[in-house]
Amino acid sequence: MDLKELDGKYIAGTYKRFPVVAVSGKGSVITDENGKEYIDMGSGIGVAAFGIADDVWRKAVTDQIGLIQHASNLYYTEPCVKLAQMLCEKTGMKKVFFSNSGAEANECAIKAARKYASDKYGKDRCVIATLNNSFHGRTLTTLAATGQEHYHELFTPLTGGFVSFDAGNLTVPKELCSEGKLAAVMIECIQGEGGVIPLEHGFVKGLAAFCEENDVLLIVDEVQTGNGRSGKLYAYMNYGVTPDIVSTAKGLGGGLPIGATMLGQKCENVFSYGDHGSTFGGNPVSCAAALSVLSRLDDGFLAGVCRKSAYVFGKLSGAPGVEDVVGMGLMIGIKTKKAAAAVVSECIEKGVLCLTAKDKVRLLPALNIDVDLLKQAVRIIKEVCADGPDD
Ligand SMILES: *Cc1c(COP(=O)(O)O)cnc(C)c1O
């Protein structure tokens, strides 16, 4: 049996894979089992922030593996502490809890918000309001937080205490708040899985002010938008607001699993011994990887992300077969005349790996993608979009 057949036989059927076996790579080029090369415009869903086998990242990882690969949270390790310090110094947040994924980072954010509200106001103040069309993860609690019914259907009952509302309208959170039930509001500044949709500035500002006035915690899910993806270190920084809790994951480890939940001033001391934990959380190898990623995301580098973003928007906006280009930084959604899945399939044939999000083609290339490769990929995507479905 070949690998694809074996996968079908032994892997739980949750993933509809594209017909590519990723064997190796360098930077933004991935090589398959036949030696065919692809320009990677997805970076493993925004994870390999500096591409495949980046030299600096690889040295950080292999150096740490040579020292100690795991110690547990019973002991101190340097990469974990240094990473928390760097996250706090770069954001103004006060304390960090490390986990292993986006969903777990959000679980921690939710636990922190619930504990903060119940410590201060009692058990009834437990509701977390989230946005319709959001995505916050696949655990039963983060599914409950995800404001898209079709993810819920098969798995009820989900964790209670979540209410979703439309971006742009504060009626629901205001009502919950006046009833004394609202602990926190959780948002993605750019809804990723929902179709790469940036929230309106006025709405985010208004929401932050409402939260501040009412001591309702503002949680920003930066799992996909964070770590330079939007052109700023974290996407909330494009909005001039200060969240109380920030969760992040995907790009943080540059390809190794890590989640981080940053706690702001209000809730920095919300957790005591035993309130939360994670066996792998703060793993020294993942933290060394993340330190290497984060230390490179300075203003000069982020300006480069913005330049690349402007290039993609400039080339694709208004191009034949392209109806709309949305997003921020190197998190870009393309509404195409053709079905997004068809565009992605044709791009694969022509050696470019893209993603979809709802009805859009989604691009999340490595932040350091070589400009010539980016140009080549955009040219191919443009060709595929222009080439109509019926001709
Ligand atoms: C991917 C994603 C998650 C879930 O992350 P996992 O690492 O898959 O658990 C949560 N929130 C957002 C916004 C995401 O994009």
GROMACS .gro file of C-alpha atoms and ligand atoms in nm:
model
  406
    1MET     CA    1   0.000   0.000   0.000
    2ASP     CA    2   0.121   0.350  -0.068
    3LEU     CA    3   0.119   0.621   0.199
    4LYS     CA    4  -0.216   0.767   0.096
    5GLU     CA    5  -0.385   0.425   0.121
    6LEU     CA    6  -0.221   0.352   0.457
    7ASP     CA    7  -0.336   0.691   0.584
    8GLY     CA    8  -0.691   0.608   0.479
    9LYS     CA    9  -0.666   0.272   0.657
   10TYR     CA   10  -0.508   0.384   0.985
   11ILE     CA   11  -0.572   0.756   1.041
   12ALA     CA   12  -0.908   0.861   1.189
   13GLY     CA   13  -1.102   1.013   0.907
   14THR     CA   14  -1.116   1.373   1.031
   15TYR     CA   15  -0.900   1.530   0.762
   16LYS     CA   16  -0.969   1.564   0.392
   17ARG     CA   17  -0.611   1.594   0.273
   18PHE     CA   18  -0.480   1.744  -0.049
   19PRO     CA   19  -0.295   1.488  -0.265
   20VAL     CA   20   0.053   1.600  -0.156
   21VAL     CA   21   0.300   1.404   0.058
   22ALA     CA   22   0.521   1.663   0.226
   23VAL     CA   23   0.863   1.503   0.259
   24SER     CA   24   1.109   1.786   0.309
   25GLY     CA   25   1.164   2.150   0.240
   26LYS     CA   26   1.365   2.466   0.287
   27GLY     CA   27   1.221   2.809   0.354
   28SER     CA   28   0.900   2.845   0.155
   29VAL     CA   29   0.962   2.548  -0.073
   30ILE     CA   30   0.818   2.204   0.009
   31THR     CA   31   0.924   1.889  -0.177
   32ASP     CA   32   0.695   1.589  -0.224
   33GLU     CA   33   0.776   1.217  -0.258
   34ASN     CA   34   0.836   1.251  -0.631
   35GLY     CA   35   1.073   1.542  -0.592
   36LYS     CA   36   0.814   1.794  -0.712
   37GLU     CA   37   0.858   2.134  -0.549
   38TYR     CA   38   0.580   2.360  -0.427
   39ILE     CA   39   0.584   2.721  -0.313
   40ASP     CA   40   0.426   2.708   0.031
   41MET     CA   41   0.165   2.983   0.071
   42GLY     CA   42   0.006   2.822   0.378
   43SER     CA   43   0.303   2.754   0.612
   44GLY     CA   44   0.112   2.470   0.778
   45ILE     CA   45  -0.184   2.701   0.855
   46GLY     CA   46   0.029   2.991   0.970
   47VAL     CA   47   0.258   2.780   1.186
   48ALA     CA   48   0.599   2.771   1.018
   49ALA     CA   49   0.645   3.147   1.066
   50PHE     CA   50   1.000   3.134   0.927
   51GLY     CA   51   0.937   2.854   0.680
   52ILE     CA   52   1.076   2.502   0.670
   53ALA     CA   53   1.407   2.421   0.839
   54ASP     CA   54   1.506   2.785   0.882
   55ASP     CA   55   1.871   2.791   0.995
   56VAL     CA   56   1.827   3.019   1.298
   57TRP     CA   57   1.517   2.838   1.419
   58ARG     CA   58   1.676   2.497   1.367
   59LYS     CA   59   1.986   2.590   1.563
   60ALA     CA   60   1.774   2.715   1.854
   61VAL     CA   61   1.578   2.388   1.856
   62THR     CA   62   1.870   2.150   1.815
   63ASP     CA   63   2.083   2.336   2.073
   64GLN     CA   64   1.802   2.300   2.327
   65ILE     CA   65   1.744   1.932   2.242
   66GLY     CA   66   2.113   1.878   2.316
   67LEU     CA   67   2.068   2.027   2.664
   68ILE     CA   68   1.734   1.895   2.792
   69GLN     CA   69   1.417   1.816   2.597
   70HIS     CA   70   1.169   1.806   2.885
   71ALA     CA   71   1.173   1.862   3.258
   72SER     CA   72   0.803   1.907   3.357
   73ASN     CA   73   0.668   2.205   3.544
   74LEU     CA   74   0.802   2.067   3.871
   75TYR     CA   75   1.132   2.239   3.785
   76TYR     CA   76   1.254   2.566   3.640
   77THR     CA   77   1.382   2.579   3.282
   78GLU     CA   78   1.540   2.880   3.119
   79PRO     CA   79   1.363   2.892   2.778
   80CYS     CA   80   1.021   2.889   2.944
   81VAL     CA   81   1.102   3.179   3.178
   82LYS     CA   82   1.286   3.379   2.909
   83LEU     CA   83   0.996   3.337   2.667
   84ALA     CA   84   0.741   3.454   2.923
   85GLN     CA   85   0.960   3.757   2.996
   86MET     CA   86   0.991   3.839   2.626
   87LEU     CA   87   0.615   3.804   2.566
   88CYS     CA   88   0.541   4.035   2.859
   89GLU     CA   89   0.806   4.293   2.766
   90LYS     CA   90   0.683   4.307   2.406
   91THR     CA   91   0.313   4.334   2.494
   92GLY     CA   92   0.284   4.493   2.838
   93MET     CA   93   0.099   4.184   2.962
   94LYS     CA   94   0.202   4.066   3.308
   95LYS     CA   95   0.208   3.686   3.331
   96VAL     CA   96   0.199   3.389   3.096
   97PHE     CA   97   0.062   3.035   3.114
   98PHE     CA   98   0.207   2.792   2.855
   99SER     CA   99   0.018   2.506   2.694
  100ASN     CA  100   0.047   2.317   2.366
  101SER     CA  101  -0.216   2.444   2.122
  102GLY     CA  102  -0.456   2.721   2.038
  103ALA     CA  103  -0.755   2.547   2.188
  104GLU     CA  104  -0.569   2.498   2.516
  105ALA     CA  105  -0.454   2.861   2.518
  106ASN     CA  106  -0.821   2.959   2.488
  107GLU     CA  107  -0.929   2.711   2.756
  108CYS     CA  108  -0.685   2.880   2.992
  109ALA     CA  109  -0.814   3.224   2.893
  110ILE     CA  110  -1.170   3.112   2.967
  111LYS     CA  111  -1.075   2.960   3.302
  112ALA     CA  112  -0.888   3.277   3.397
  113ALA     CA  113  -1.186   3.498   3.306
  114ARG     CA  114  -1.435   3.277   3.491
  115LYS     CA  115  -1.219   3.273   3.804
  116TYR     CA  116  -1.159   3.649   3.793
  117ALA     CA  117  -1.532   3.720   3.766
  118SER     CA  118  -1.643   3.466   4.024
  119ASP     CA  119  -1.376   3.571   4.278
  120LYS     CA  120  -1.495   3.930   4.249
  121TYR     CA  121  -1.867   3.907   4.175
  122GLY     CA  122  -1.981   3.552   4.254
  123LYS     CA  123  -2.062   3.241   4.056
  124ASP     CA  124  -2.344   3.385   3.843
  125ARG     CA  125  -2.106   3.606   3.653
  126CYS     CA  126  -1.976   3.328   3.429
  127VAL     CA  127  -2.091   3.395   3.072
  128ILE     CA  128  -1.836   3.443   2.795
  129ALA     CA  129  -1.974   3.626   2.492
  130THR     CA  130  -1.812   3.543   2.158
  131LEU     CA  131  -1.881   3.649   1.801
  132ASN     CA  132  -2.089   3.477   1.541
  133ASN     CA  133  -1.863   3.336   1.269
  134SER     CA  134  -1.575   3.300   1.516
  135PHE     CA  135  -1.343   3.004   1.561
  136HIS     CA  136  -1.178   2.926   1.893
  137GLY     CA  137  -1.087   2.556   1.877
  138ARG     CA  138  -1.210   2.197   1.885
  139THR     CA  139  -1.230   2.101   2.251
  140LEU     CA  140  -1.584   2.090   2.387
  141THR     CA  141  -1.540   2.423   2.561
  142THR     CA  142  -1.372   2.606   2.275
  143LEU     CA  143  -1.634   2.460   2.039
  144ALA     CA  144  -1.896   2.616   2.266
  145ALA     CA  145  -1.704   2.942   2.229
  146THR     CA  146  -1.700   2.903   1.850
  147GLY     CA  147  -1.996   3.095   1.710
  148GLN     CA  148  -2.070   2.860   1.420
  149GLU     CA  149  -2.353   2.612   1.477
  150HIS     CA  150  -2.232   2.355   1.226
  151TYR     CA  151  -1.928   2.278   1.443
  152HIS     CA  152  -2.155   2.207   1.742
  153GLU     CA  153  -2.429   1.982   1.608
  154LEU     CA  154  -2.269   1.640   1.651
  155PHE     CA  155  -2.120   1.698   1.994
  156THR     CA  156  -2.383   1.841   2.226
  157PRO     CA  157  -2.408   1.898   2.513
  158LEU     CA  158  -2.120   2.143   2.499
  159THR     CA  159  -1.985   2.342   2.793
  160GLY     CA  160  -2.249   2.590   2.905
  161GLY     CA  161  -2.211   2.962   2.964
  162PHE     CA  162  -2.136   3.081   2.610
  163VAL     CA  163  -2.348   3.327   2.414
  164SER     CA  164  -2.263   3.445   2.064
  165PHE     CA  165  -2.348   3.780   1.907
  166ASP     CA  166  -2.293   3.968   1.581
  167ALA     CA  167  -1.981   4.181   1.536
  168GLY     CA  168  -2.082   4.545   1.522
  169ASN     CA  169  -2.368   4.520   1.773
  170LEU     CA  170  -2.317   4.540   2.150
  171THR     CA  171  -2.681   4.481   2.247
  172VAL     CA  172  -2.630   4.120   2.361
  173PRO     CA  173  -2.321   4.179   2.577
  174LYS     CA  174  -2.482   4.490   2.728
  175GLU     CA  175  -2.792   4.290   2.822
  176LEU     CA  176  -2.587   4.008   2.974
  177CYS     CA  177  -2.385   4.265   3.164
  178SER     CA  178  -2.690   4.441   3.306
  179GLU     CA  179  -2.816   4.102   3.425
  180GLY     CA  180  -2.485   4.054   3.610
  181LYS     CA  181  -2.389   3.748   3.406
  182LEU     CA  182  -2.111   3.862   3.174
  183ALA     CA  183  -1.756   3.763   3.273
  184ALA     CA  184  -1.575   3.829   2.946
  185VAL     CA  185  -1.598   3.890   2.573
  186MET     CA  186  -1.368   3.695   2.342
  187ILE     CA  187  -1.285   3.804   1.986
  188GLU     CA  188  -1.047   3.737   1.699
  189CYS     CA  189  -0.947   4.075   1.551
  190ILE     CA  190  -0.938   3.904   1.212
  191GLN     CA  191  -1.176   3.607   1.189
  192GLY     CA  192  -0.951   3.347   1.029
  193GLU     CA  193  -1.147   3.027   0.978
  194GLY     CA  194  -1.456   3.246   0.936
  195GLY     CA  195  -1.321   3.383   0.606
  196VAL     CA  196  -1.029   3.617   0.689
  197ILE     CA  197  -1.256   3.901   0.803
  198PRO     CA  198  -1.099   4.190   0.997
  199LEU     CA  199  -1.328   4.343   1.259
  200GLU     CA  200  -1.425   4.710   1.221
  201HIS     CA  201  -1.205   4.952   1.417
  202GLY     CA  202  -1.502   5.134   1.567
  203PHE     CA  203  -1.656   4.810   1.693
  204VAL     CA  204  -1.334   4.687   1.857
  205LYS     CA  205  -1.272   5.027   2.019
  206GLY     CA  206  -1.632   5.043   2.143
  207LEU     CA  207  -1.616   4.689   2.275
  208ALA     CA  208  -1.290   4.759   2.460
  209ALA     CA  209  -1.442   5.070   2.619
  210PHE     CA  210  -1.756   4.878   2.721
  211CYS     CA  211  -1.543   4.603   2.877
  212GLU     CA  212  -1.327   4.855   3.062
  213GLU     CA  213  -1.627   5.045   3.201
  214ASN     CA  214  -1.793   4.729   3.328
  215ASP     CA  215  -1.492   4.528   3.449
  216VAL     CA  216  -1.575   4.267   3.185
  217LEU     CA  217  -1.253   4.104   3.063
  218LEU     CA  218  -1.161   4.145   2.698
  219ILE     CA  219  -1.001   3.824   2.566
  220VAL     CA  220  -0.832   3.846   2.227
  221ASP     CA  221  -0.772   3.516   2.049
  222GLU     CA  222  -0.445   3.572   1.862
  223VAL     CA  223  -0.391   3.207   1.780
  224GLN     CA  224  -0.387   3.272   1.406
  225THR     CA  225  -0.345   3.651   1.390
  226GLY     CA  226  -0.056   3.671   1.636
  227ASN     CA  227   0.322   3.664   1.618
  228GLY     CA  228   0.365   3.904   1.328
  229ARG     CA  229   0.099   3.760   1.100
  230SER     CA  230  -0.105   4.083   1.076
  231GLY     CA  231   0.198   4.306   1.022
  232LYS     CA  232   0.206   4.400   1.391
  233LEU     CA  233   0.331   4.169   1.665
  234TYR     CA  234  -0.030   4.100   1.769
  235ALA     CA  235  -0.335   4.197   1.566
  236TYR     CA  236  -0.497   4.392   1.853
  237MET     CA  237  -0.207   4.637   1.818
  238ASN     CA  238  -0.363   4.750   1.488
  239TYR     CA  239  -0.669   4.862   1.685
  240GLY     CA  240  -0.513   5.062   1.968
  241VAL     CA  241  -0.685   4.858   2.238
  242THR     CA  242  -0.545   4.681   2.545
  243PRO     CA  243  -0.686   4.332   2.604
  244ASP     CA  244  -0.703   4.178   2.950
  245ILE     CA  245  -0.611   3.833   2.820
  246VAL     CA  246  -0.437   3.733   2.495
  247SER     CA  247  -0.416   3.374   2.374
  248THR     CA  248  -0.178   3.268   2.101
  249ALA     CA  249  -0.031   2.955   1.943
  250LYS     CA  250   0.011   2.860   1.572
  251GLY     CA  251   0.307   3.072   1.454
  252LEU     CA  252   0.460   3.118   1.799
  253GLY     CA  253   0.672   2.802   1.794
  254GLY     CA  254   0.757   2.826   1.425
  255GLY     CA  255   0.645   2.464   1.378
  256LEU     CA  256   0.663   2.311   1.725
  257PRO     CA  257   0.353   2.285   1.943
  258ILE     CA  258   0.308   2.565   2.194
  259GLY     CA  259   0.020   2.774   2.323
  260ALA     CA  260   0.048   3.083   2.542
  261THR     CA  261  -0.212   3.267   2.745
  262MET     CA  262  -0.101   3.613   2.850
  263LEU     CA  263  -0.269   3.772   3.150
  264GLY     CA  264  -0.289   4.149   3.185
  265GLN     CA  265  -0.273   4.358   3.500
  266LYS     CA  266  -0.631   4.291   3.614
  267CYS     CA  267  -0.600   3.915   3.621
  268GLU     CA  268  -0.226   3.853   3.654
  269ASN     CA  269  -0.273   3.689   3.993
  270VAL     CA  270  -0.597   3.509   3.922
  271PHE     CA  271  -0.439   3.162   3.933
  272SER     CA  272  -0.300   2.997   4.245
  273TYR     CA  273  -0.114   2.668   4.286
  274GLY     CA  274  -0.313   2.384   4.134
  275ASP     CA  275  -0.571   2.598   3.952
  276HIS     CA  276  -0.442   2.499   3.611
  277GLY     CA  277  -0.163   2.293   3.460
  278SER     CA  278  -0.019   2.116   3.159
  279THR     CA  279   0.238   1.836   3.149
  280PHE     CA  280   0.399   1.951   2.825
  281GLY     CA  281   0.324   2.322   2.873
  282GLY     CA  282   0.639   2.534   2.871
  283ASN     CA  283   0.840   2.252   2.716
  284PRO     CA  284   1.196   2.383   2.678
  285VAL     CA  285   1.232   2.286   2.311
  286SER     CA  286   0.904   2.451   2.210
  287CYS     CA  287   0.996   2.756   2.418
  288ALA     CA  288   1.345   2.778   2.265
  289ALA     CA  289   1.180   2.764   1.922
  290ALA     CA  290   0.935   3.038   2.020
  291LEU     CA  291   1.212   3.255   2.167
  292SER     CA  292   1.391   3.234   1.834
  293VAL     CA  293   1.073   3.329   1.644
  294LEU     CA  294   0.970   3.611   1.874
  295SER     CA  295   1.314   3.769   1.900
  296ARG     CA  296   1.317   3.819   1.521
  297LEU     CA  297   0.979   3.996   1.501
  298ASP     CA  298   1.114   4.350   1.541
  299ASP     CA  299   0.978   4.664   1.375
  300GLY     CA  300   1.205   4.634   1.072
  301PHE     CA  301   1.098   4.277   1.007
  302LEU     CA  302   0.729   4.361   1.053
  303ALA     CA  303   0.764   4.648   0.806
  304GLY     CA  304   0.878   4.385   0.556
  305VAL     CA  305   0.566   4.178   0.629
  306CYS     CA  306   0.357   4.488   0.551
  307ARG     CA  307   0.546   4.548   0.225
  308LYS     CA  308   0.485   4.189   0.113
  309SER     CA  309   0.121   4.226   0.211
  310ALA     CA  310   0.086   4.543   0.004
  311TYR     CA  311   0.244   4.362  -0.292
  312VAL     CA  312  -0.009   4.074  -0.275
  313PHE     CA  313  -0.306   4.311  -0.230
  314GLY     CA  314  -0.181   4.528  -0.516
  315LYS     CA  315  -0.136   4.239  -0.758
  316LEU     CA  316  -0.458   4.051  -0.679
  317SER     CA  317  -0.712   4.327  -0.603
  318GLY     CA  318  -0.924   4.377  -0.913
  319ALA     CA  319  -0.741   4.103  -1.108
  320PRO     CA  320  -0.949   3.898  -1.355
  321GLY     CA  321  -1.149   3.632  -1.170
  322VAL     CA  322  -1.082   3.798  -0.832
  323GLU     CA  323  -1.388   3.954  -0.666
  324ASP     CA  324  -1.230   4.074  -0.344
  325VAL     CA  325  -0.909   4.061  -0.145
  326VAL     CA  326  -0.943   4.092   0.233
  327GLY     CA  327  -0.731   4.050   0.543
  328MET     CA  328  -0.430   4.212   0.703
  329GLY     CA  329  -0.057   4.156   0.679
  330LEU     CA  330   0.021   3.810   0.547
  331MET     CA  331  -0.321   3.677   0.643
  332ILE     CA  332  -0.507   3.721   0.317
  333GLY     CA  333  -0.843   3.598   0.186
  334ILE     CA  334  -0.923   3.602  -0.184
  335LYS     CA  335  -1.285   3.582  -0.299
  336THR     CA  336  -1.258   3.422  -0.642
  337LYS     CA  337  -1.517   3.380  -0.920
  338LYS     CA  338  -1.426   3.012  -0.931
  339ALA     CA  339  -1.488   2.791  -0.628
  340ALA     CA  340  -1.200   2.834  -0.380
  341ALA     CA  341  -1.141   2.456  -0.369
  342ALA     CA  342  -1.097   2.448  -0.747
  343VAL     CA  343  -0.843   2.732  -0.731
  344VAL     CA  344  -0.648   2.548  -0.461
  345SER     CA  345  -0.647   2.223  -0.664
  346GLU     CA  346  -0.526   2.396  -0.978
  347CYS     CA  347  -0.261   2.581  -0.780
  348ILE     CA  348  -0.134   2.249  -0.643
  349GLU     CA  349  -0.094   2.118  -0.998
  350LYS     CA  350   0.103   2.431  -1.083
  351GLY     CA  351   0.322   2.396  -0.774
  352VAL     CA  352   0.167   2.637  -0.523
  353LEU     CA  353   0.012   2.534  -0.190
  354CYS     CA  354  -0.277   2.757  -0.076
  355LEU     CA  355  -0.549   2.720   0.188
  356THR     CA  356  -0.918   2.796   0.196
  357ALA     CA  357  -1.133   2.972   0.458
  358LYS     CA  358  -1.507   2.940   0.403
  359ASP     CA  359  -1.562   3.051   0.041
  360LYS     CA  360  -1.222   3.217   0.003
  361VAL     CA  361  -0.873   3.115  -0.096
  362ARG     CA  362  -0.656   3.188   0.206
  363LEU     CA  363  -0.287   3.275   0.203
  364LEU     CA  364  -0.072   3.246   0.516
  365PRO     CA  365   0.282   3.230   0.378
  366ALA     CA  366   0.590   3.223   0.596
  367LEU     CA  367   0.656   3.577   0.719
  368ASN     CA  368   1.008   3.565   0.574
  369ILE     CA  369   0.903   3.426   0.235
  370ASP     CA  370   1.156   3.516  -0.031
  371VAL     CA  371   1.020   3.802  -0.243
  372ASP     CA  372   1.092   3.623  -0.572
  373LEU     CA  373   0.902   3.314  -0.454
  374LEU     CA  374   0.614   3.534  -0.340
  375LYS     CA  375   0.602   3.699  -0.683
  376GLN     CA  376   0.609   3.362  -0.856
  377ALA     CA  377   0.327   3.226  -0.636
  378VAL     CA  378   0.111   3.535  -0.684
  379ARG     CA  379   0.161   3.514  -1.062
  380ILE     CA  380   0.041   3.151  -1.061
  381ILE     CA  381  -0.256   3.224  -0.833
  382LYS     CA  382  -0.349   3.513  -1.062
  383GLU     CA  383  -0.329   3.290  -1.369
  384VAL     CA  384  -0.548   3.024  -1.208
  385CYS     CA  385  -0.808   3.283  -1.102
  386ALA     CA  386  -0.818   3.444  -1.446
  387ASP     CA  387  -0.856   3.109  -1.622
  388GLY     CA  388  -1.236   3.079  -1.617
  389PRO     CA  389  -1.410   2.755  -1.512
  390ASP     CA  390  -1.574   2.705  -1.852
  391ASP     CA  391  -1.299   2.795  -2.097
  392LIG     C1  392  -0.639   2.744   1.484
  392LIG     C2  393  -0.715   2.827   1.579
  392LIG     C3  394  -0.750   2.779   1.706
  392LIG     C4  395  -0.722   2.638   1.750
  392LIG     O1  396  -0.588   2.610   1.757
  392LIG     P1  397  -0.538   2.457   1.775
  392LIG     O2  398  -0.390   2.470   1.790
  392LIG     O3  399  -0.578   2.383   1.651
  392LIG     O4  400  -0.604   2.403   1.895
  392LIG     C5  401  -0.813   2.867   1.793
  392LIG     N1  402  -0.840   2.993   1.757
  392LIG     C6  403  -0.810   3.041   1.635
  392LIG     C7  404  -0.842   3.183   1.603
  392LIG     C8  405  -0.748   2.960   1.541
  392LIG     O5  406  -0.720   3.008   1.419
   0.00000   0.00000   0.00000
